[in-house]
Short mmCIF file of C-alpha atoms and ligand atoms in Angstrom, two decimals:
data_model
loop_
_atom_site.label_atom_id
_atom_site.label_comp_id
_atom_site.label_asym_id
_atom_site.label_seq_id
_atom_site.Cartn_x
_atom_site.Cartn_y
_atom_site.Cartn_z
CA MET E 20 -0.76 -7.98 -17.19
CA ALA E 21 -4.48 -7.79 -16.16
CA ILE E 22 -6.85 -5.44 -14.61
CA ARG E 23 -7.49 -6.88 -11.31
CA GLU E 24 -11.07 -6.02 -9.23
CA ILE E 25 -10.35 -3.53 -6.59
CA ARG E 26 -12.38 -4.70 -3.23
CA THR E 27 -14.03 -2.10 -1.45
CA LYS E 28 -14.98 -1.05 2.17
CA GLY E 29 -17.01 -3.67 3.91
CA ASP E 30 -15.37 -6.43 2.14
CA GLU E 31 -14.02 -8.52 5.01
CA ILE E 32 -10.79 -9.60 3.27
CA LEU E 33 -9.56 -5.70 3.88
CA TYR E 34 -9.43 -6.20 7.36
CA LYS E 35 -7.35 -9.32 7.74
CA ASN E 36 -3.87 -9.25 8.34
CA CYS E 37 -1.80 -10.53 5.36
CA LYS E 38 0.71 -13.12 5.07
CA PRO E 39 4.82 -12.52 4.35
CA VAL E 40 5.67 -13.59 0.76
CA LYS E 41 8.61 -16.58 0.85
CA ASN E 42 8.33 -17.43 -2.74
CA PHE E 43 9.63 -15.04 -5.56
CA ASP E 44 8.33 -16.41 -8.29
CA GLU E 45 6.41 -15.81 -11.58
CA ARG E 46 3.33 -15.72 -9.53
CA LEU E 47 4.13 -12.32 -7.53
CA ASN E 48 5.98 -10.98 -10.58
CA ILE E 49 2.41 -11.27 -12.03
CA LEU E 50 0.58 -9.91 -9.16
CA LEU E 51 2.84 -6.85 -8.80
CA ASP E 52 2.47 -6.21 -12.65
CA ASP E 53 -1.32 -6.56 -12.45
CA MET E 54 -1.36 -4.26 -9.35
CA TYR E 55 0.37 -1.69 -10.89
CA ASP E 56 -1.39 -1.60 -13.94
CA THR E 57 -4.84 -1.71 -11.47
CA MET E 58 -3.26 1.31 -9.65
CA THR E 59 -2.80 3.00 -12.47
CA ASP E 60 -6.00 2.81 -14.29
CA HIS E 61 -7.36 4.08 -11.31
CA ASP E 62 -5.38 6.97 -11.03
CA GLY E 63 -4.01 5.64 -8.06
CA VAL E 64 -0.97 6.55 -6.00
CA GLY E 65 -0.44 3.08 -4.19
CA LEU E 66 -1.97 -0.15 -4.03
CA ALA E 67 -1.78 -3.14 -1.73
CA ALA E 68 -2.61 -6.95 -2.26
CA PRO E 69 -5.91 -7.44 -0.40
CA GLN E 70 -7.11 -4.31 -2.15
CA VAL E 71 -7.32 -7.08 -5.16
CA GLY E 72 -8.19 -9.88 -2.96
CA ILE E 73 -4.58 -11.28 -2.21
CA LEU E 74 -3.49 -11.64 1.86
CA LYS E 75 -0.08 -11.44 0.91
CA ARG E 76 2.21 -8.55 2.19
CA VAL E 77 2.30 -6.93 -1.23
CA VAL E 78 2.48 -3.34 -2.49
CA VAL E 79 3.18 -1.32 -5.23
CA ILE E 80 3.50 2.85 -5.03
CA ASP E 81 4.00 5.63 -7.00
CA VAL E 82 3.54 9.00 -6.14
CA GLY E 83 4.91 10.55 -9.44
CA ASP E 84 8.75 9.63 -9.30
CA GLY E 85 8.44 6.26 -10.64
CA LYS E 86 6.97 2.46 -9.52
CA ILE E 87 8.04 1.01 -5.77
CA GLU E 88 7.85 -2.42 -5.35
CA LEU E 89 7.36 -3.43 -1.42
CA ILE E 90 7.35 -6.79 -0.70
CA ASN E 91 7.04 -7.54 3.26
CA PRO E 92 7.74 -3.90 3.84
CA GLU E 93 8.17 -2.69 7.71
CA ILE E 94 8.46 1.04 9.15
CA VAL E 95 12.13 1.44 10.52
CA GLU E 96 12.11 4.99 11.49
CA GLU E 97 9.84 8.02 11.19
CA SER E 98 10.03 11.53 12.53
CA GLY E 99 8.02 14.61 11.96
CA GLU E 100 4.56 15.30 11.51
CA GLN E 101 2.03 15.82 8.47
CA THR E 102 -1.42 16.75 8.48
CA GLY E 103 -3.12 16.13 5.02
CA SER E 104 -5.98 15.00 2.61
CA GLU E 105 -5.82 11.19 2.13
CA GLY E 106 -8.14 8.76 0.24
CA CYS E 107 -8.06 5.42 -1.11
CA LEU E 108 -8.86 3.08 -4.21
CA SER E 109 -10.90 1.12 -1.94
CA VAL E 110 -13.31 3.51 -0.01
CA PRO E 111 -14.11 5.33 -3.26
CA GLY E 112 -15.01 8.96 -3.24
CA VAL E 113 -13.95 9.42 0.54
CA TRP E 114 -11.01 12.06 1.33
CA GLY E 115 -10.21 12.88 4.61
CA GLU E 116 -7.42 14.64 6.84
CA VAL E 117 -5.43 12.32 8.63
CA THR E 118 -2.06 13.33 10.45
CA ARG E 119 1.35 11.18 9.87
CA PRO E 120 4.69 11.36 9.94
CA ASN E 121 6.57 13.38 7.57
CA VAL E 122 9.33 11.05 6.81
CA VAL E 123 9.68 7.42 6.78
CA THR E 124 12.24 4.94 6.37
CA ILE E 125 11.19 1.35 5.37
CA LYS E 126 12.95 -1.99 4.59
CA ALA E 127 11.50 -4.33 2.45
CA GLN E 128 12.04 -6.86 -0.22
CA ASP E 129 12.22 -6.53 -4.27
CA ARG E 130 10.30 -8.78 -6.50
CA ASN E 131 13.55 -10.99 -6.23
CA GLY E 132 13.88 -11.28 -2.53
CA LYS E 133 16.85 -8.72 -2.74
CA TRP E 134 16.00 -6.46 0.97
CA PHE E 135 16.68 -2.60 0.53
CA LYS E 136 15.72 0.73 2.72
CA ALA E 137 14.10 3.62 1.28
CA THR E 138 13.07 6.81 2.94
CA GLY E 139 10.08 9.04 1.72
CA GLU E 140 8.85 12.32 2.40
CA GLY E 141 5.45 13.86 2.41
CA LEU E 142 3.47 12.15 0.07
CA LEU E 143 5.56 9.21 -0.21
CA ALA E 144 5.92 9.10 3.63
CA ARG E 145 1.80 9.13 3.69
CA ALA E 146 1.82 6.21 1.12
CA PHE E 147 4.25 3.96 2.78
CA CYS E 148 2.17 4.51 5.90
CA HIS E 149 -1.27 3.65 4.37
CA GLU E 150 -0.26 0.41 1.87
CA ILE E 151 1.63 -0.70 5.08
CA GLU E 152 -1.53 -0.53 7.04
CA HIS E 153 -3.42 -2.14 4.42
CA LEU E 154 -1.68 -5.27 4.83
CA ASP E 155 -2.81 -5.33 8.52
CA GLY E 156 -5.87 -5.01 8.15
CA LYS E 157 -6.46 -1.35 8.36
CA LEU E 158 -8.25 1.75 6.60
CA PHE E 159 -7.16 5.18 6.62
CA VAL E 160 -10.85 6.12 7.43
CA ASP E 161 -10.23 4.86 11.06
CA LYS E 162 -7.68 7.45 11.44
CA VAL E 163 -9.32 10.41 9.59
CA THR E 164 -9.62 13.55 12.23
CA LYS E 165 -11.94 15.63 9.77
CA PHE E 166 -13.88 14.28 6.85
CA LEU E 167 -12.97 16.43 3.25
CA ASP E 168 -16.03 17.34 0.56
NI1 NI U 80 -5.84 2.32 0.42
#
């Protein structure tokens, strides 16, 4: 386990499309463990692999209810709407209001390759959207309707 360096806004790796994970091996386990340690070390609630320089479709989330690992995640259903403040470990010190669906269902694989579905509401729904967008090279700042001090 190790804390990895977090890439920040302007680093070209954050704007690239990530590749699907095909090998569910020890290397993936190490990446997931390192990502979780890196996220918690920075008091984050979510982290996507490109934020540590890896162009793979891997996400870790913990909004306070325990660790969630998402490999090759996709949003399969969304409903409602919420507008609230959002930040990103790759854009330190910047907060802004972003409108997101209030309930989001994803499907993803776990670290063993097994597919599962999960539904999140509120902050978890927001985290699903924010982190999956990282895998497509998108940063939340482009969705901000109002920057906050
Ligand atoms: Ni982020």
